[in-house]
Backbone as numpy.savetxt, mean C-alpha at the origin, in Angstrom:
# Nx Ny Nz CAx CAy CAz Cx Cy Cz
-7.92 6.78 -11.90 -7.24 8.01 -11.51 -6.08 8.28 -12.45
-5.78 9.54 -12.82 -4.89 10.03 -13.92 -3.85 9.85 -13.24
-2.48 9.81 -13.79 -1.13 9.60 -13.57 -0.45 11.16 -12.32
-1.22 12.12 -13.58 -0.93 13.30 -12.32 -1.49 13.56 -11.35
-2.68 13.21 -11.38 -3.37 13.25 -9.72 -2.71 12.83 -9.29
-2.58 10.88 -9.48 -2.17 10.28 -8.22 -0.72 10.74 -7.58
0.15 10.91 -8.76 1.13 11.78 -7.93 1.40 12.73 -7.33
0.27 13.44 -7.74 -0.16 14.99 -6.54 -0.19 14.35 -5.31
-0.85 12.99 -5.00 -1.17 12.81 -3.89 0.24 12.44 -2.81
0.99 12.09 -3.43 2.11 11.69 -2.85 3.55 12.72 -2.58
3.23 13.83 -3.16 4.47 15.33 -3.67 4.38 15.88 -2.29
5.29 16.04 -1.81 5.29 17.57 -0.47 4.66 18.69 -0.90
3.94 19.05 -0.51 3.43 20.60 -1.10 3.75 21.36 0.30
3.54 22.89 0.06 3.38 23.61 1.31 2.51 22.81 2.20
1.35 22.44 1.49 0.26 22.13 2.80 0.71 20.89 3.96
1.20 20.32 3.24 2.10 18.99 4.49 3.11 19.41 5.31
3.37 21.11 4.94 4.27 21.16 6.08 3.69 22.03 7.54
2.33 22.46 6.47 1.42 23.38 7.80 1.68 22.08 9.34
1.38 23.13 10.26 1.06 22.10 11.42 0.11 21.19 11.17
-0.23 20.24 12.31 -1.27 18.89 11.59 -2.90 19.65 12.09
-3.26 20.36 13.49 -4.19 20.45 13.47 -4.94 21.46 12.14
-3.91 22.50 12.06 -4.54 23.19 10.59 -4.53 23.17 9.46
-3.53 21.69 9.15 -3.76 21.09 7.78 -5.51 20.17 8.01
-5.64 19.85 9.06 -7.07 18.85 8.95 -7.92 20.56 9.24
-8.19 21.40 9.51 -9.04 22.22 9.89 -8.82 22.88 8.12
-8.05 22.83 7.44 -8.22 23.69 6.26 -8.69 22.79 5.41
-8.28 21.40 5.31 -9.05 20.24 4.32 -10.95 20.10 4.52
-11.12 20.19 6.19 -12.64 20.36 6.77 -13.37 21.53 5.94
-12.75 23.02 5.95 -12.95 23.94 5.16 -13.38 23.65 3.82
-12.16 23.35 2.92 -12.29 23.49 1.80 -12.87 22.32 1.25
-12.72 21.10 1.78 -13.62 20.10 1.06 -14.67 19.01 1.65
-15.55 20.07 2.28 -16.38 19.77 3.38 -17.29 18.11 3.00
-17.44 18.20 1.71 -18.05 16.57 1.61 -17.03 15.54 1.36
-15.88 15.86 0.94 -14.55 14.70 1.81 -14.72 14.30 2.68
-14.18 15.49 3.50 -14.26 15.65 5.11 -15.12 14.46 5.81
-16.73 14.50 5.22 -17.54 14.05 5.70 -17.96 12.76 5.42
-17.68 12.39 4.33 -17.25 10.97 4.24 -16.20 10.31 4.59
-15.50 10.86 4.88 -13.76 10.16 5.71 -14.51 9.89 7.05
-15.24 10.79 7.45 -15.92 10.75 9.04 -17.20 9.46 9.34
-17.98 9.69 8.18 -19.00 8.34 8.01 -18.00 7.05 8.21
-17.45 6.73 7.29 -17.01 5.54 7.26 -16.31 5.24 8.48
-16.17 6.09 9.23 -15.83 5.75 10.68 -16.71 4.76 11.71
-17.96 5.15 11.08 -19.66 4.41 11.79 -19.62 3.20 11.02
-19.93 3.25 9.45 -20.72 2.67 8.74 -19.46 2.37 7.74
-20.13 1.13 7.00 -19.46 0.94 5.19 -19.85 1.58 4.60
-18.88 2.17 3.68 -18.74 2.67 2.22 -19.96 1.86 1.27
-20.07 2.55 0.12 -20.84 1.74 -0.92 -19.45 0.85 -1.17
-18.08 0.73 -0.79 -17.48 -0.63 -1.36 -17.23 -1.39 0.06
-18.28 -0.99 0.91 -18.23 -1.83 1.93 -16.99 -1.52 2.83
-15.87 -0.60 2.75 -15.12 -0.31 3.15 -15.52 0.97 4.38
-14.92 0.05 5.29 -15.20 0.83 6.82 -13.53 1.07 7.81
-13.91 2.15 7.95 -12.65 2.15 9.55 -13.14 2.21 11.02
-14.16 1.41 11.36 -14.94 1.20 12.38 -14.24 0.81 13.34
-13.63 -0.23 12.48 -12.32 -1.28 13.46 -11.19 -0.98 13.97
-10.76 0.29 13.08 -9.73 1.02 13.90 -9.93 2.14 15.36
-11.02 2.56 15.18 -11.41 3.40 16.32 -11.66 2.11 17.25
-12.23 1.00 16.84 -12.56 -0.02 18.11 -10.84 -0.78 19.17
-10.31 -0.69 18.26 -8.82 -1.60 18.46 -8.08 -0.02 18.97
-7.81 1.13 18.52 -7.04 1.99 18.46 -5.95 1.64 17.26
-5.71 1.63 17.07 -4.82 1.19 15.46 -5.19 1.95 14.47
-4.23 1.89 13.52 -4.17 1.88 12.11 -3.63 1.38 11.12
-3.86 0.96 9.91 -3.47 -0.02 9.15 -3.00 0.50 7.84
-2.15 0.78 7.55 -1.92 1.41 6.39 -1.66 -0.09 4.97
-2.74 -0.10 4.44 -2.26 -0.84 3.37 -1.71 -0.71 2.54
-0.28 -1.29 2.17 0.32 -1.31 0.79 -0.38 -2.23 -0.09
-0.36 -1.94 -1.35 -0.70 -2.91 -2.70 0.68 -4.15 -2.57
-0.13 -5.06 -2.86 0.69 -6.46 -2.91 1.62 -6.68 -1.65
1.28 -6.59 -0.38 2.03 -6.76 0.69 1.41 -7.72 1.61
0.29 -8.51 0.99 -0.59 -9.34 2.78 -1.30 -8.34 2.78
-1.57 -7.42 2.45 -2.43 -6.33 3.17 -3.92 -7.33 3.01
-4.86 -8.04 2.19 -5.87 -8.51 2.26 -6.08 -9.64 3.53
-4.47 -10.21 3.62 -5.17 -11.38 4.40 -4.61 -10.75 5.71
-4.09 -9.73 6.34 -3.74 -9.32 7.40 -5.22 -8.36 7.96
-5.51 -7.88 7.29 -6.80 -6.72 7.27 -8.20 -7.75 7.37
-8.07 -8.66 6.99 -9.38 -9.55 6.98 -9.49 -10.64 8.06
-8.28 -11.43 8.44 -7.21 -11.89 9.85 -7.59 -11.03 10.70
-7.31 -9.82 10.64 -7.33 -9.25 12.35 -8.99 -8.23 12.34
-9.31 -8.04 11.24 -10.71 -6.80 11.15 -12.26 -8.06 10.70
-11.68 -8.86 9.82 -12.84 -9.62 9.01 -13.74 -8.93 7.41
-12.94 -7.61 7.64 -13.70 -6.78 6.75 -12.32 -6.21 5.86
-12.73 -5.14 4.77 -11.59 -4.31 4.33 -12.02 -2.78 4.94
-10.84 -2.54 5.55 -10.91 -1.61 6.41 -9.74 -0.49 5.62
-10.33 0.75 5.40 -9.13 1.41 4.93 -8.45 1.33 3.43
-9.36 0.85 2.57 -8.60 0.19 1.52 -6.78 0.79 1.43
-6.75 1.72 0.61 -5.30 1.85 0.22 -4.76 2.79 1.11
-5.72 3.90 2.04 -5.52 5.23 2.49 -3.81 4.96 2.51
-3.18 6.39 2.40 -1.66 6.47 2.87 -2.31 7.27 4.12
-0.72 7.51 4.91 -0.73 7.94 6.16 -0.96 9.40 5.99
-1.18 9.69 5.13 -2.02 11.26 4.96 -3.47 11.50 5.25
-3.62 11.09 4.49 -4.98 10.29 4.14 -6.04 10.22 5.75
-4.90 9.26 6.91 -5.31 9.29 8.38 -4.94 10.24 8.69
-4.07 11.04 8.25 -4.08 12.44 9.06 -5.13 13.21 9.11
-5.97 13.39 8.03 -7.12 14.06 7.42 -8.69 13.95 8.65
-8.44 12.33 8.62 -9.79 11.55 9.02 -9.52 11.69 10.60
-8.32 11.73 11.22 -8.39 11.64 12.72 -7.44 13.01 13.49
-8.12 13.20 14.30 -7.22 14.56 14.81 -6.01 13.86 15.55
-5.38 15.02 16.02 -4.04 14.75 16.17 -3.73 13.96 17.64
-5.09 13.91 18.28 -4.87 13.18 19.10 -4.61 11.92 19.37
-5.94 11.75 18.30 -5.87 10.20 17.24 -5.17 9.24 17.19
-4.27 10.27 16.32 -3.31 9.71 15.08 -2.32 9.52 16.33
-1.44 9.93 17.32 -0.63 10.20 17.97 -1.18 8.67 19.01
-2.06 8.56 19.40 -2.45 7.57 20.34 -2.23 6.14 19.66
-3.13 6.05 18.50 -2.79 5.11 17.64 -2.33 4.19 17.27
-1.98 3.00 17.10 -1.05 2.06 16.72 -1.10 1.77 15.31
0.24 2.40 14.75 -0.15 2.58 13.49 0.86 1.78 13.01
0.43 0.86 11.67 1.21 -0.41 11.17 1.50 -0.65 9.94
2.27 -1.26 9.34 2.08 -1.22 7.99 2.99 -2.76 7.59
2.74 -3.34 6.66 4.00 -4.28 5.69 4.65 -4.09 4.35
5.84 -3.71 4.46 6.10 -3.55 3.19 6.94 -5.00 2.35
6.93 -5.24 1.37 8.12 -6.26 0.79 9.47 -5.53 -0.75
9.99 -7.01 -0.51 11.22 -7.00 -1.08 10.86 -6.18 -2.37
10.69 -4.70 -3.11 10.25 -4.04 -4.37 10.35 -4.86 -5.68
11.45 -6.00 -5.88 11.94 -6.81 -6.59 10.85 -7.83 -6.95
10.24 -8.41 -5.70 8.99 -9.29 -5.82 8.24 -9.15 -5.51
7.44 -7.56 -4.92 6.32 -6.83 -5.11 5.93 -6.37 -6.63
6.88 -6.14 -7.65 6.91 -5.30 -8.65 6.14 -7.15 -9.71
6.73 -8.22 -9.69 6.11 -10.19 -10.26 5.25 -9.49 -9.75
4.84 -10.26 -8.64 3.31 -9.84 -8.21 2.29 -9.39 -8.62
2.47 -7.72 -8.15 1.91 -6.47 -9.07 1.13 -7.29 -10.48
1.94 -7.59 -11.92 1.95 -7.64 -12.90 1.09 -8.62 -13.18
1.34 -9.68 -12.31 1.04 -11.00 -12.53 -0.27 -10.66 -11.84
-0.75 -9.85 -10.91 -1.87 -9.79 -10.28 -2.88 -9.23 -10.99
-2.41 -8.29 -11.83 -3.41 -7.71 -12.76 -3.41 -8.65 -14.09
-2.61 -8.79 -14.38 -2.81 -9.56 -15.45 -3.60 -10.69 -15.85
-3.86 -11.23 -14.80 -5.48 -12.36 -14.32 -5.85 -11.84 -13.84
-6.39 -10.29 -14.12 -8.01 -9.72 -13.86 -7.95 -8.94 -12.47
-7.06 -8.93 -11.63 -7.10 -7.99 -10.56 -8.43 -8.33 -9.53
-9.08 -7.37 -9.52 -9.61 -7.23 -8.39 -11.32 -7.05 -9.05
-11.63 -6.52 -9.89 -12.87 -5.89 -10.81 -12.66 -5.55 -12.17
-13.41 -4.92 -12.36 -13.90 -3.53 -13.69 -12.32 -3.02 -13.57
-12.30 -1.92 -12.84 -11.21 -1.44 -12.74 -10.02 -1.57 -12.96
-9.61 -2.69 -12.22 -8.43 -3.53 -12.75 -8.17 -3.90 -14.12
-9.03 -4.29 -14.62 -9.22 -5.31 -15.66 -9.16 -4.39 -16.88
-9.48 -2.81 -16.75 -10.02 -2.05 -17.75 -8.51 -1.10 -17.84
-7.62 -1.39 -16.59 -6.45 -0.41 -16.72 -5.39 -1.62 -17.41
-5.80 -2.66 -16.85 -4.64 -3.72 -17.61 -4.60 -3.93 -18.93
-6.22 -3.93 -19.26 -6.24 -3.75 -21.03 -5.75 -2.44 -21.55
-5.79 -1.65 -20.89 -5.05 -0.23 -21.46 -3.75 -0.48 -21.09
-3.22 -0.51 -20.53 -1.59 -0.39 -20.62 -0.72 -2.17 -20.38
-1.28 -3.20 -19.95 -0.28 -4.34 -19.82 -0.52 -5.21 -20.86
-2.00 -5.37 -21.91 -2.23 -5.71 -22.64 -1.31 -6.31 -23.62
-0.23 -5.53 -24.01 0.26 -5.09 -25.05 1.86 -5.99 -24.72
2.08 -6.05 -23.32 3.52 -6.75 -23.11 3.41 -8.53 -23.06
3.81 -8.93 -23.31 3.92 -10.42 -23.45 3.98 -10.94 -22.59
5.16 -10.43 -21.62 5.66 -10.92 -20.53 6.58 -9.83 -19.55
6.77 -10.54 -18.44 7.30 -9.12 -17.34 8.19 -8.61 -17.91
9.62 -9.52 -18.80 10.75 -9.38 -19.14 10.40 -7.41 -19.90
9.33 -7.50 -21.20 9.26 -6.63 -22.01 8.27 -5.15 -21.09
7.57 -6.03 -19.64 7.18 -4.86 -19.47 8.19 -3.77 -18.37
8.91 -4.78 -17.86 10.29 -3.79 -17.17 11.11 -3.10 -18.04
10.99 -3.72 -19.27 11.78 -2.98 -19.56 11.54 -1.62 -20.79
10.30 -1.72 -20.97 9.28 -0.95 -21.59 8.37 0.14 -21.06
8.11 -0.30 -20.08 7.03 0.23 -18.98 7.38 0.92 -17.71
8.36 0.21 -17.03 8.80 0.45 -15.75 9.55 1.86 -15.69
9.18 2.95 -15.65 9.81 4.28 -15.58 9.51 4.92 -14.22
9.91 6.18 -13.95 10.07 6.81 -12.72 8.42 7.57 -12.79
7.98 7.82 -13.97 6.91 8.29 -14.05 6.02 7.00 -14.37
5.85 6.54 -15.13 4.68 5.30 -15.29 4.34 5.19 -13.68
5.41 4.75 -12.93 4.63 4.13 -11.78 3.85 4.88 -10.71
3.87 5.77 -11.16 2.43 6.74 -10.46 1.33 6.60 -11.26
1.12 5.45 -12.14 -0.24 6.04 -12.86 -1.15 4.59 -12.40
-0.74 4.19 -11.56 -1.60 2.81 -10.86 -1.13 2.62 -9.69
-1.51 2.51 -8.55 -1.75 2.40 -7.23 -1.07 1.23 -7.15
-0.88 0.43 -7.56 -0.16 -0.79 -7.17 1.27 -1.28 -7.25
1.58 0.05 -8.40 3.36 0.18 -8.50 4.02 1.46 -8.07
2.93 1.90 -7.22 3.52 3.26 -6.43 4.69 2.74 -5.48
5.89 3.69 -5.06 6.58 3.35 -3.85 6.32 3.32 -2.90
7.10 1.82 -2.09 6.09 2.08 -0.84 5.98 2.58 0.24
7.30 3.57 0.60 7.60 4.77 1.43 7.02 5.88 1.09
6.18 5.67 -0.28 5.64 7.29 -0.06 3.99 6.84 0.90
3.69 5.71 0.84 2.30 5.58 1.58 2.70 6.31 3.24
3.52 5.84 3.51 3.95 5.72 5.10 4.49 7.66 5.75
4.42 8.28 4.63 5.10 9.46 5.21 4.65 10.97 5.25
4.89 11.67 5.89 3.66 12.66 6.15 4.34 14.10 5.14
5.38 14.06 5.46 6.78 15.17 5.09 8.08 14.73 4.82
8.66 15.01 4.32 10.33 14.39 3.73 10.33 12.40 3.58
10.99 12.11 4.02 11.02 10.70 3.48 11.42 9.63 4.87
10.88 10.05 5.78 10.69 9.25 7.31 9.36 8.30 6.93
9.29 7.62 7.40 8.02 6.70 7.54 7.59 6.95 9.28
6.15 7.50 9.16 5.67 7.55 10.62 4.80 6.69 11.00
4.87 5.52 11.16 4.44 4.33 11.30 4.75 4.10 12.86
4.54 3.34 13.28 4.89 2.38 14.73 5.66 1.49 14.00
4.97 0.34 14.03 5.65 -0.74 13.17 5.57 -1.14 11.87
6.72 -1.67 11.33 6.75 -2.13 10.06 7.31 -3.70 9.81
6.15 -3.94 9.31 5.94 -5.75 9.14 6.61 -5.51 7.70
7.18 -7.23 7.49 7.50 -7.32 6.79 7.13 -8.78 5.94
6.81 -8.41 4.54 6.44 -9.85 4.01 7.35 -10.99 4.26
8.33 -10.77 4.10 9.12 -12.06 4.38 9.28 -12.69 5.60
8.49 -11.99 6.43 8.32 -12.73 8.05 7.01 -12.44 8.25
6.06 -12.84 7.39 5.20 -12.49 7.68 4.25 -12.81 8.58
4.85 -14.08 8.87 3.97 -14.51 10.00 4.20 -14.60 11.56
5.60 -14.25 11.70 5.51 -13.51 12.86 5.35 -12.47 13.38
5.59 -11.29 12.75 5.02 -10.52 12.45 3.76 -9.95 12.83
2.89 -11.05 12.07 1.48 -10.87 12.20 1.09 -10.92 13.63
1.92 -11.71 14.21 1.98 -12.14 15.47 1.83 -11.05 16.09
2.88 -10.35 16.09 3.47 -9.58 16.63 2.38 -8.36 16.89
1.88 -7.97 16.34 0.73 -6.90 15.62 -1.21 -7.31 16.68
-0.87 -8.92 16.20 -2.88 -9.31 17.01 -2.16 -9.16 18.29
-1.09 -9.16 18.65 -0.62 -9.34 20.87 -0.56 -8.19 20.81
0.08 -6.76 20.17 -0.21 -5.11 20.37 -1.17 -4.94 20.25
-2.39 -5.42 19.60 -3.97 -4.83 19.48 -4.99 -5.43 20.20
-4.40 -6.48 20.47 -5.52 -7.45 21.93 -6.64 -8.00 20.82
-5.87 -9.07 19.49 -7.16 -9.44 18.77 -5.92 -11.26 18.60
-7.36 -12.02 18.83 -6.83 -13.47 18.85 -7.25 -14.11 17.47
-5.96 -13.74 16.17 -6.54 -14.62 14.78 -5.59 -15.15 14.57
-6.03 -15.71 13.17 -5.54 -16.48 12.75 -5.03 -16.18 11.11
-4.00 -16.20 10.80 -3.59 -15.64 9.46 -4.05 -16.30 8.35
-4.99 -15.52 7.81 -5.49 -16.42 6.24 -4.41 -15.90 5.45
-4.58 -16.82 4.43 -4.03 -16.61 3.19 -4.23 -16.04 1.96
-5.14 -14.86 2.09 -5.76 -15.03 0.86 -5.09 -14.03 -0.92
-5.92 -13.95 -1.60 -5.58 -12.90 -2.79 -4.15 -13.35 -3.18
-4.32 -14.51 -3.30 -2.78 -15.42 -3.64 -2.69 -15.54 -5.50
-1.66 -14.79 -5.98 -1.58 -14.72 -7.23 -0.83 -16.17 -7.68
-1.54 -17.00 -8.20 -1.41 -18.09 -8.95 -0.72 -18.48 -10.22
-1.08 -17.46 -11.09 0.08 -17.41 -12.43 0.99 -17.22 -12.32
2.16 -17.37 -11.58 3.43 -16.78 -11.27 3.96 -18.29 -10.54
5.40 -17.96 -11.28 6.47 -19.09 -10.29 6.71 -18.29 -8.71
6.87 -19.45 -8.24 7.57 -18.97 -6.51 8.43 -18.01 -6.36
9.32 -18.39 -6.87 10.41 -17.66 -7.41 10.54 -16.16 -8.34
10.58 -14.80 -7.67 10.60 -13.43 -8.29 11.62 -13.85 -8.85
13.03 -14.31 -8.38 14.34 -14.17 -9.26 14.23 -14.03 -10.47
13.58 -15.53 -10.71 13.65 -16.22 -12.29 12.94 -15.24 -13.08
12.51 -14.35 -12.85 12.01 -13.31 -13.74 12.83 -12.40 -14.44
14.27 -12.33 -13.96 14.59 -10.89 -13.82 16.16 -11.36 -14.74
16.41 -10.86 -15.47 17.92 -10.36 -16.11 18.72 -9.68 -15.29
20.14 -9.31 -15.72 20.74 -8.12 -15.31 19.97 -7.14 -15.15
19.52 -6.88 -16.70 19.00 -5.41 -17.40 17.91 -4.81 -16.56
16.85 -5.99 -16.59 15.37 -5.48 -15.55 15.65 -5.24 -14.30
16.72 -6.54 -13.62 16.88 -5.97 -12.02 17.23 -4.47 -11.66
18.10 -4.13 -12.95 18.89 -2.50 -12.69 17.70 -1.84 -12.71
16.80 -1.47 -13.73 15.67 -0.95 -13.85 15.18 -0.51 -12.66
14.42 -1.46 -12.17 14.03 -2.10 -11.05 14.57 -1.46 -9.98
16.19 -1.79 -9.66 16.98 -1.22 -8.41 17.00 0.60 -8.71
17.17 1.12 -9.71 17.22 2.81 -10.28 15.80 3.25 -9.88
14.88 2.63 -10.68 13.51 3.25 -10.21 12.74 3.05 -8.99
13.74 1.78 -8.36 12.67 2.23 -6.59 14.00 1.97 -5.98
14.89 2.99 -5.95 16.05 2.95 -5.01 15.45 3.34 -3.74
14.69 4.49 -3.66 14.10 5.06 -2.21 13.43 3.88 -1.42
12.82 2.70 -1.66 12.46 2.27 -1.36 13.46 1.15 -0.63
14.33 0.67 -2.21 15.46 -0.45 -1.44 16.32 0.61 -0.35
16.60 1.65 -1.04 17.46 2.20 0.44 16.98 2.23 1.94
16.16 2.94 2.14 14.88 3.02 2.92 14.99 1.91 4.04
14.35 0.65 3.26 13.88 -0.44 4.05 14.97 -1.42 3.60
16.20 -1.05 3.71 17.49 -2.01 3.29 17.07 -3.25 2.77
16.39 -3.26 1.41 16.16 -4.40 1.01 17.47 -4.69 -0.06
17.32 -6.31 -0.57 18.78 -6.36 -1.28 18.21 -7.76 -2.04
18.10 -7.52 -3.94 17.78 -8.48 -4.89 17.16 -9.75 -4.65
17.85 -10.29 -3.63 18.13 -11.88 -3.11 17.93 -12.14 -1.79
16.87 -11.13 -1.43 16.34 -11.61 -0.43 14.71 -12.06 -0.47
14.87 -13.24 -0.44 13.62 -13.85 -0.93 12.70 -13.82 0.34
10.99 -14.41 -0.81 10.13 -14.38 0.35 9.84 -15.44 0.78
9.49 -15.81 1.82 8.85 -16.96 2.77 7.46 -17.63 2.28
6.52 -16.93 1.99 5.26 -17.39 1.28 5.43 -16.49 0.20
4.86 -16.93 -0.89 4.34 -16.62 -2.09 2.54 -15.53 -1.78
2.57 -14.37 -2.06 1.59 -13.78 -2.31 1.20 -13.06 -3.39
């Protein structure tokens, strides 16, 4: 996906401020085989095997962030990938307003500081597929190490041009900069948390671990200079403001 799409997807336009039933009745309109695949995958998997079956069964919703637990929380409480990245737009589209309003809708975000290691380090041993692998040779290829790509790479615009260094308050918000979520988990507690989430949905698991990035020290700190942390703190202030996160607040497990 191009840099400007994906940020189309995330911009206020008029249409997010229409009411909700006639923003989903004008998307039904105008892009009737969307529409209708947002609705399938409600029954059935996707050709990537991706279903929201499990949310109509539980009442929930799961909003996944990139690099947050989202694999081993979604596979823990569903067994499947449910929803891959949708933002909370996205469910606005697929469920009427009765839905969405009934819902238990959830999300985890982490510290932007050691979501951003992660990220880098996640693609950089190959990601996930094709995909991954074919955007990292186009643009991370070329940096040595995180040091040169924060401080090379990391701009207000770059990070709309990959899904995985998007901010993570824009997934969560429908209009202005509220997050309409129920709850918000957080990586650094993540396991109570999780807790917290299978006793609201009436599901008895057990938290895997998985999609654990390996090339990387424990430690986000040791990555970071003055220079990159500022970077870093300037280009996702909305985010540290937001969810009062702060440099040095570390995580509990390594993901």
């Amino acid at each position: 996906m191009k840099s400007g799409r994906m940020k189309d997807n995330f911009q206020d336009t008029v249409f997010w401020f229409l009411p909700y039933d006639i923003r989903r009745f004008l998307f039904r309109i105008r892009h009737p085989q969307s529409y209708k695949k947002r609705q399938t995958v409600r029954t059935k998997p996707n050709k990537k095997a991706q279903s929201l079956k499990s949310f109509d069964d539980y009442k929930c919703l799961f909003v996944h962030i990139p690099k947050c637990a989202g694999i081993s929380v979604m596979k823990s409480l569903f067994g499947d990938r449910t929803g891959s990245h949708l933002i909370i737009r996205d469910f606005q589209l697929v469920y009427n307003r009765h839905e969405f309003e009934r819902y238990f809708k959830f999300t985890f975000i982490r510290n932007p500081w050691d979501r951003l290691v992660s990220a880098f380090f996640f693609l950089k041993q190959g990601g996930f597929g094709k995909r991954d692998r074919t955007w990292m040779d186009e643009n991370l290829s070329t940096y040595a190490d995180f040091d040169a790509f924060v401080r090379d790479w990391v701009t207000p615009e770059n990070i709309y041009s990959y899904i995985h260094f998007v901010p993570q308050h824009k997934f969560l918000r429908s209009k202005g900069n509220k997050p309409i979520v129920d709850f918000i988990g957080r990586y650094e507690n993540l396991e109570e948390d999780f807790r917290y989430i299978q006793n609201k949905i009436g599901i008895n698991a057990e938290l895997k671990h998985l999609n654990i990035t390996r090339c990387r020290e424990d430690d986000y700190m040791k990555y970071y200079t003055e220079e990159t942390k500022q970077i870093v703190a300037d280009v996702y202030a909305e985010d540290i403001r937001i969810f009062r996160y702060t440099f040095d607040q570390k995580t509990g497990v390594r993901r």
